[in-house]
PDB file of C-alpha atoms in Angstrom:
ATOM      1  CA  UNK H   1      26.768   6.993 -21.793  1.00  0.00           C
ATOM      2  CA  UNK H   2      23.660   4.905 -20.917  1.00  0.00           C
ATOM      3  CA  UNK H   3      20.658   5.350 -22.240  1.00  0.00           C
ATOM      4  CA  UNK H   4      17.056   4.824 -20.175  1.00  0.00           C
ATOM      5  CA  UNK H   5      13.693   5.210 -21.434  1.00  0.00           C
ATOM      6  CA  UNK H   6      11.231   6.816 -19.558  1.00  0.00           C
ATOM      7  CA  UNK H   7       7.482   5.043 -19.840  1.00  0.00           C
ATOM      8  CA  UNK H   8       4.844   7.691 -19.359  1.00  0.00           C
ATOM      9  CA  UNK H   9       1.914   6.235 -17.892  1.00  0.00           C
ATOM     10  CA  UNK H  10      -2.013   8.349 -17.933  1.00  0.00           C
ATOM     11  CA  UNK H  11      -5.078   7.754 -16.628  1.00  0.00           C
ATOM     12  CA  UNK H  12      -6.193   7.575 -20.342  1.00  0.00           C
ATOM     13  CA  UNK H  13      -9.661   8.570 -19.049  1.00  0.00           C
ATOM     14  CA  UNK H  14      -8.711  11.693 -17.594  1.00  0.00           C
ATOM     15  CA  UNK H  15      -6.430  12.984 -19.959  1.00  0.00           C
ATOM     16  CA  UNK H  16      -8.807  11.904 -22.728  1.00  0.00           C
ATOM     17  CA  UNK H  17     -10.913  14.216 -21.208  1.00  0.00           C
ATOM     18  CA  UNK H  18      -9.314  17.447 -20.422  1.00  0.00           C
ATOM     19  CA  UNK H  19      -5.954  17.326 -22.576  1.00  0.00           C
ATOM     20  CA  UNK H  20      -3.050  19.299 -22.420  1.00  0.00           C
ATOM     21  CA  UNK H  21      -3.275  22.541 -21.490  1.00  0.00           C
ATOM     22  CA  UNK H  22      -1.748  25.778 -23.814  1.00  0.00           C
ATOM     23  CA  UNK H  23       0.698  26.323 -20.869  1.00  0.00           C
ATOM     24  CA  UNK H  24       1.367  22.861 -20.024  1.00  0.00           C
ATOM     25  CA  UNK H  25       1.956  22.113 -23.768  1.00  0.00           C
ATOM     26  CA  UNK H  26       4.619  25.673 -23.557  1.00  0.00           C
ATOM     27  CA  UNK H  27       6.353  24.253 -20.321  1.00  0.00           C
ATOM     28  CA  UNK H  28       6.602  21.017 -21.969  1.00  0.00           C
ATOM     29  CA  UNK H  29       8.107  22.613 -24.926  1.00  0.00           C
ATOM     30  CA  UNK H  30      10.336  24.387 -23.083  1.00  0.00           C
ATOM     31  CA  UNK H  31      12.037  22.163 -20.938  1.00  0.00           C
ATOM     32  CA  UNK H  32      12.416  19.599 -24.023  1.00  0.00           C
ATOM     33  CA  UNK H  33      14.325  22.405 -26.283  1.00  0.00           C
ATOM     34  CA  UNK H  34      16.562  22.504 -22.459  1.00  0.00           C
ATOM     35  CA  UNK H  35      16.252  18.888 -22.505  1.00  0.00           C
ATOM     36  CA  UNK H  36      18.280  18.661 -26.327  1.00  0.00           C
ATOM     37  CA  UNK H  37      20.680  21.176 -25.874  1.00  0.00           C
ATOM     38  CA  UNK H  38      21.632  19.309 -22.926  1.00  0.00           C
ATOM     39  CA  UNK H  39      22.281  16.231 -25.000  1.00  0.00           C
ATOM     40  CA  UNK H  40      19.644  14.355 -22.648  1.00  0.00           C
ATOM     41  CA  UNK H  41      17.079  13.976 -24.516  1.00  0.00           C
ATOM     42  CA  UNK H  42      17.492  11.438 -28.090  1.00  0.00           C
ATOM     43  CA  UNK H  43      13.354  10.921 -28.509  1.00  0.00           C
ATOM     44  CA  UNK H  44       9.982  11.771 -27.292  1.00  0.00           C
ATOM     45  CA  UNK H  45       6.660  10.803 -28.234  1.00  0.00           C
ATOM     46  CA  UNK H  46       2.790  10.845 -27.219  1.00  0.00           C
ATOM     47  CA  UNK H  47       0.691   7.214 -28.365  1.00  0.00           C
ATOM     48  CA  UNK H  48      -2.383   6.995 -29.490  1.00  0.00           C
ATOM     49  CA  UNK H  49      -5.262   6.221 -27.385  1.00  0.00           C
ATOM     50  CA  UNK H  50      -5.966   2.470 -26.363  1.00  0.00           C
ATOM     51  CA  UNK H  51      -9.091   2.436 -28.759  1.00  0.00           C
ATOM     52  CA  UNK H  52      -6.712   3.201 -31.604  1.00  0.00           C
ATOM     53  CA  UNK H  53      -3.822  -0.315 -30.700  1.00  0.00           C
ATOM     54  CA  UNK H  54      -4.360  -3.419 -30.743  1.00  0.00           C
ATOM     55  CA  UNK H  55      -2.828  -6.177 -28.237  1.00  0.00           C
ATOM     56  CA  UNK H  56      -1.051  -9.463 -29.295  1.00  0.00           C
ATOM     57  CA  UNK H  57      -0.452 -11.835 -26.740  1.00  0.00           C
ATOM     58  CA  UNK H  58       1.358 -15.287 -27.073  1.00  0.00           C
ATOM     59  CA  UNK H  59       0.380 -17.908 -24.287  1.00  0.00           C
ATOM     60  CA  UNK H  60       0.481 -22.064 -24.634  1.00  0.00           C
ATOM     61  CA  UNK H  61       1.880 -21.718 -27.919  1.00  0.00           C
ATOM     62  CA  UNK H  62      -1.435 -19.794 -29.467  1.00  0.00           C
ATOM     63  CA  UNK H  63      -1.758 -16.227 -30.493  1.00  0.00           C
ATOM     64  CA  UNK H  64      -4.689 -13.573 -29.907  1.00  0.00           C
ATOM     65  CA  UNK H  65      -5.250 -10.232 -31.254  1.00  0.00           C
ATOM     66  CA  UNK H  66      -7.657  -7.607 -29.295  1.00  0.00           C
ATOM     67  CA  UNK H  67      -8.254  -4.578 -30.731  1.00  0.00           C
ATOM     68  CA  UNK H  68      -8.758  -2.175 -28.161  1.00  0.00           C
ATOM     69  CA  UNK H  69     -10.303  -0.083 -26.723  1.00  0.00           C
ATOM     70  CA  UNK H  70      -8.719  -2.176 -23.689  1.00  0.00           C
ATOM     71  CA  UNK H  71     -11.595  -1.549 -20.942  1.00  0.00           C
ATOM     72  CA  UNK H  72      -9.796  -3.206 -17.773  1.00  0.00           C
ATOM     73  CA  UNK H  73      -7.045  -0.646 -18.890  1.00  0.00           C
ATOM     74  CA  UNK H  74      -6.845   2.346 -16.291  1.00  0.00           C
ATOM     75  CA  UNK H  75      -3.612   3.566 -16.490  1.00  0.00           C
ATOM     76  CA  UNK H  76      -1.934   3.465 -19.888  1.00  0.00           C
ATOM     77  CA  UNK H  77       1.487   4.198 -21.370  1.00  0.00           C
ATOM     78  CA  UNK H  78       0.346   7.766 -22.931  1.00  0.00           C
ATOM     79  CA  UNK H  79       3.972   8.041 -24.457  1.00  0.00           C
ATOM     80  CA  UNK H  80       7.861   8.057 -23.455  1.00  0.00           C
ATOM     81  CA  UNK H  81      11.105  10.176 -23.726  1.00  0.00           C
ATOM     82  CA  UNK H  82      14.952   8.103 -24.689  1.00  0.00           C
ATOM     83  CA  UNK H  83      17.120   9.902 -22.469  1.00  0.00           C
ATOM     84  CA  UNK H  84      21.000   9.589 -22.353  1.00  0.00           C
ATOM     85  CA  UNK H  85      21.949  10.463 -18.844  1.00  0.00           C
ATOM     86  CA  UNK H  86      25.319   9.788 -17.238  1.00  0.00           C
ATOM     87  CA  UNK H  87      23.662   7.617 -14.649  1.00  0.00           C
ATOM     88  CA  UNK H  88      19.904   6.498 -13.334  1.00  0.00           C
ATOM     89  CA  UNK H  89      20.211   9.063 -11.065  1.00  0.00           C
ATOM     90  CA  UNK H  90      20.492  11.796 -13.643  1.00  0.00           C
ATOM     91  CA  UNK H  91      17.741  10.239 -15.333  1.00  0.00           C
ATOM     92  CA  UNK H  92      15.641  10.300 -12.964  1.00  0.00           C
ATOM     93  CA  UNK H  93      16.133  14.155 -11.872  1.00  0.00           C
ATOM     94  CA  UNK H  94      15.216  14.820 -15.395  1.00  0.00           C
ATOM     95  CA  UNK H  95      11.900  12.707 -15.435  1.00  0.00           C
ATOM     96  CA  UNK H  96      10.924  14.899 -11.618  1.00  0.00           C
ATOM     97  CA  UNK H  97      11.174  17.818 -13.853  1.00  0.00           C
ATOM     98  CA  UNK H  98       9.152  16.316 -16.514  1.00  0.00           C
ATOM     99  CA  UNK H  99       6.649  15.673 -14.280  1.00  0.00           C
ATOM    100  CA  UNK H 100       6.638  19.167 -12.262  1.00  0.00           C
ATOM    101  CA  UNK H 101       5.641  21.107 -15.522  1.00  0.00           C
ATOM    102  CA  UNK H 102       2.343  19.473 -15.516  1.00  0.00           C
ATOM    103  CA  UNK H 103      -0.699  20.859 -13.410  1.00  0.00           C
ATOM    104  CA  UNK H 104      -1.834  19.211 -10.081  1.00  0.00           C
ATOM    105  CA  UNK H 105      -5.122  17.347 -11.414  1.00  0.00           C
ATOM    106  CA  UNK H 106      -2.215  15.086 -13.967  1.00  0.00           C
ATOM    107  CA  UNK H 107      -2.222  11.970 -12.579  1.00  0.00           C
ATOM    108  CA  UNK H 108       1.333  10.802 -14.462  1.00  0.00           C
ATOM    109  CA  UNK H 109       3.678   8.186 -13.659  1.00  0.00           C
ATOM    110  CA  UNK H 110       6.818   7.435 -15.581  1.00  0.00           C
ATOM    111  CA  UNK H 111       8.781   4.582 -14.779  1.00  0.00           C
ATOM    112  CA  UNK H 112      13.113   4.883 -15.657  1.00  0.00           C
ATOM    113  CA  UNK H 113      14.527   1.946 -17.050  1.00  0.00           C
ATOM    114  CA  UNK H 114      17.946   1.613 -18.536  1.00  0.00           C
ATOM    115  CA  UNK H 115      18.501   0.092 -21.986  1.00  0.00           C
ATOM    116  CA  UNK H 116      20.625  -2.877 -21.935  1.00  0.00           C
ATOM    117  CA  UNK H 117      22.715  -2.931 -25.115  1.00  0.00           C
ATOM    118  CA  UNK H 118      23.977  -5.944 -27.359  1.00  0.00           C
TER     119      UNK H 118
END
């Protein structure tokens, strides 16, 4: 079966900010213990905020590090979920519902991409 990953992406500001709440951290809990059982979800994590990484970036043959915070960063990736799914599709149904369990101020975006093996 293929697997996708699903890239979370925050307004780091705004999340920062308020956090979680107890119920949205429950939901969450919830529908990843539904998630397992199904045999959807393989791995799930939060990152760090952006004043905690550090970029590297290769152009012309040089290397730079940056250690963030990354200020012309708005929207971050705030964490992602491996998902084995029979198809995009199912993937994709199971992100919605990743995204539904959070309240209406959550600005969240995840973008589905399958892994390509070898």
């Amino acid at each position: 079966m293929p697997r996708f990953l699903s890239l979370i992406r925050i307004e780091e500001n705004d999340a920062l900010s308020g956090g979680p709440s107890p119920e949205l951290v429950q939901r969450m809990e919830k529908l990843m213990e539904e998630m397992t059982k199904a045999g959807v979800l393989l791995d799930t994590a939060g990152l760090t905020p952006t004043a905690q990484g550090t970029r590297v970036h290769y152009e012309g043959g040089q290397l730079s590090v940056t250690d963030g915070p990354f200020t012309e960063s708005k929207e971050v990736i705030g964490g992602y979920s491996l998902l084995q799914a029979k198809d995009k599709a199912e993937a994709v149904e199971w992100t919605k519902r990743f995204l539904k369990v959070h309240e209406e101020y959550w600005t969240v975006t995840c973008e589905v991409r399958e892994l390509t093996e070898g």
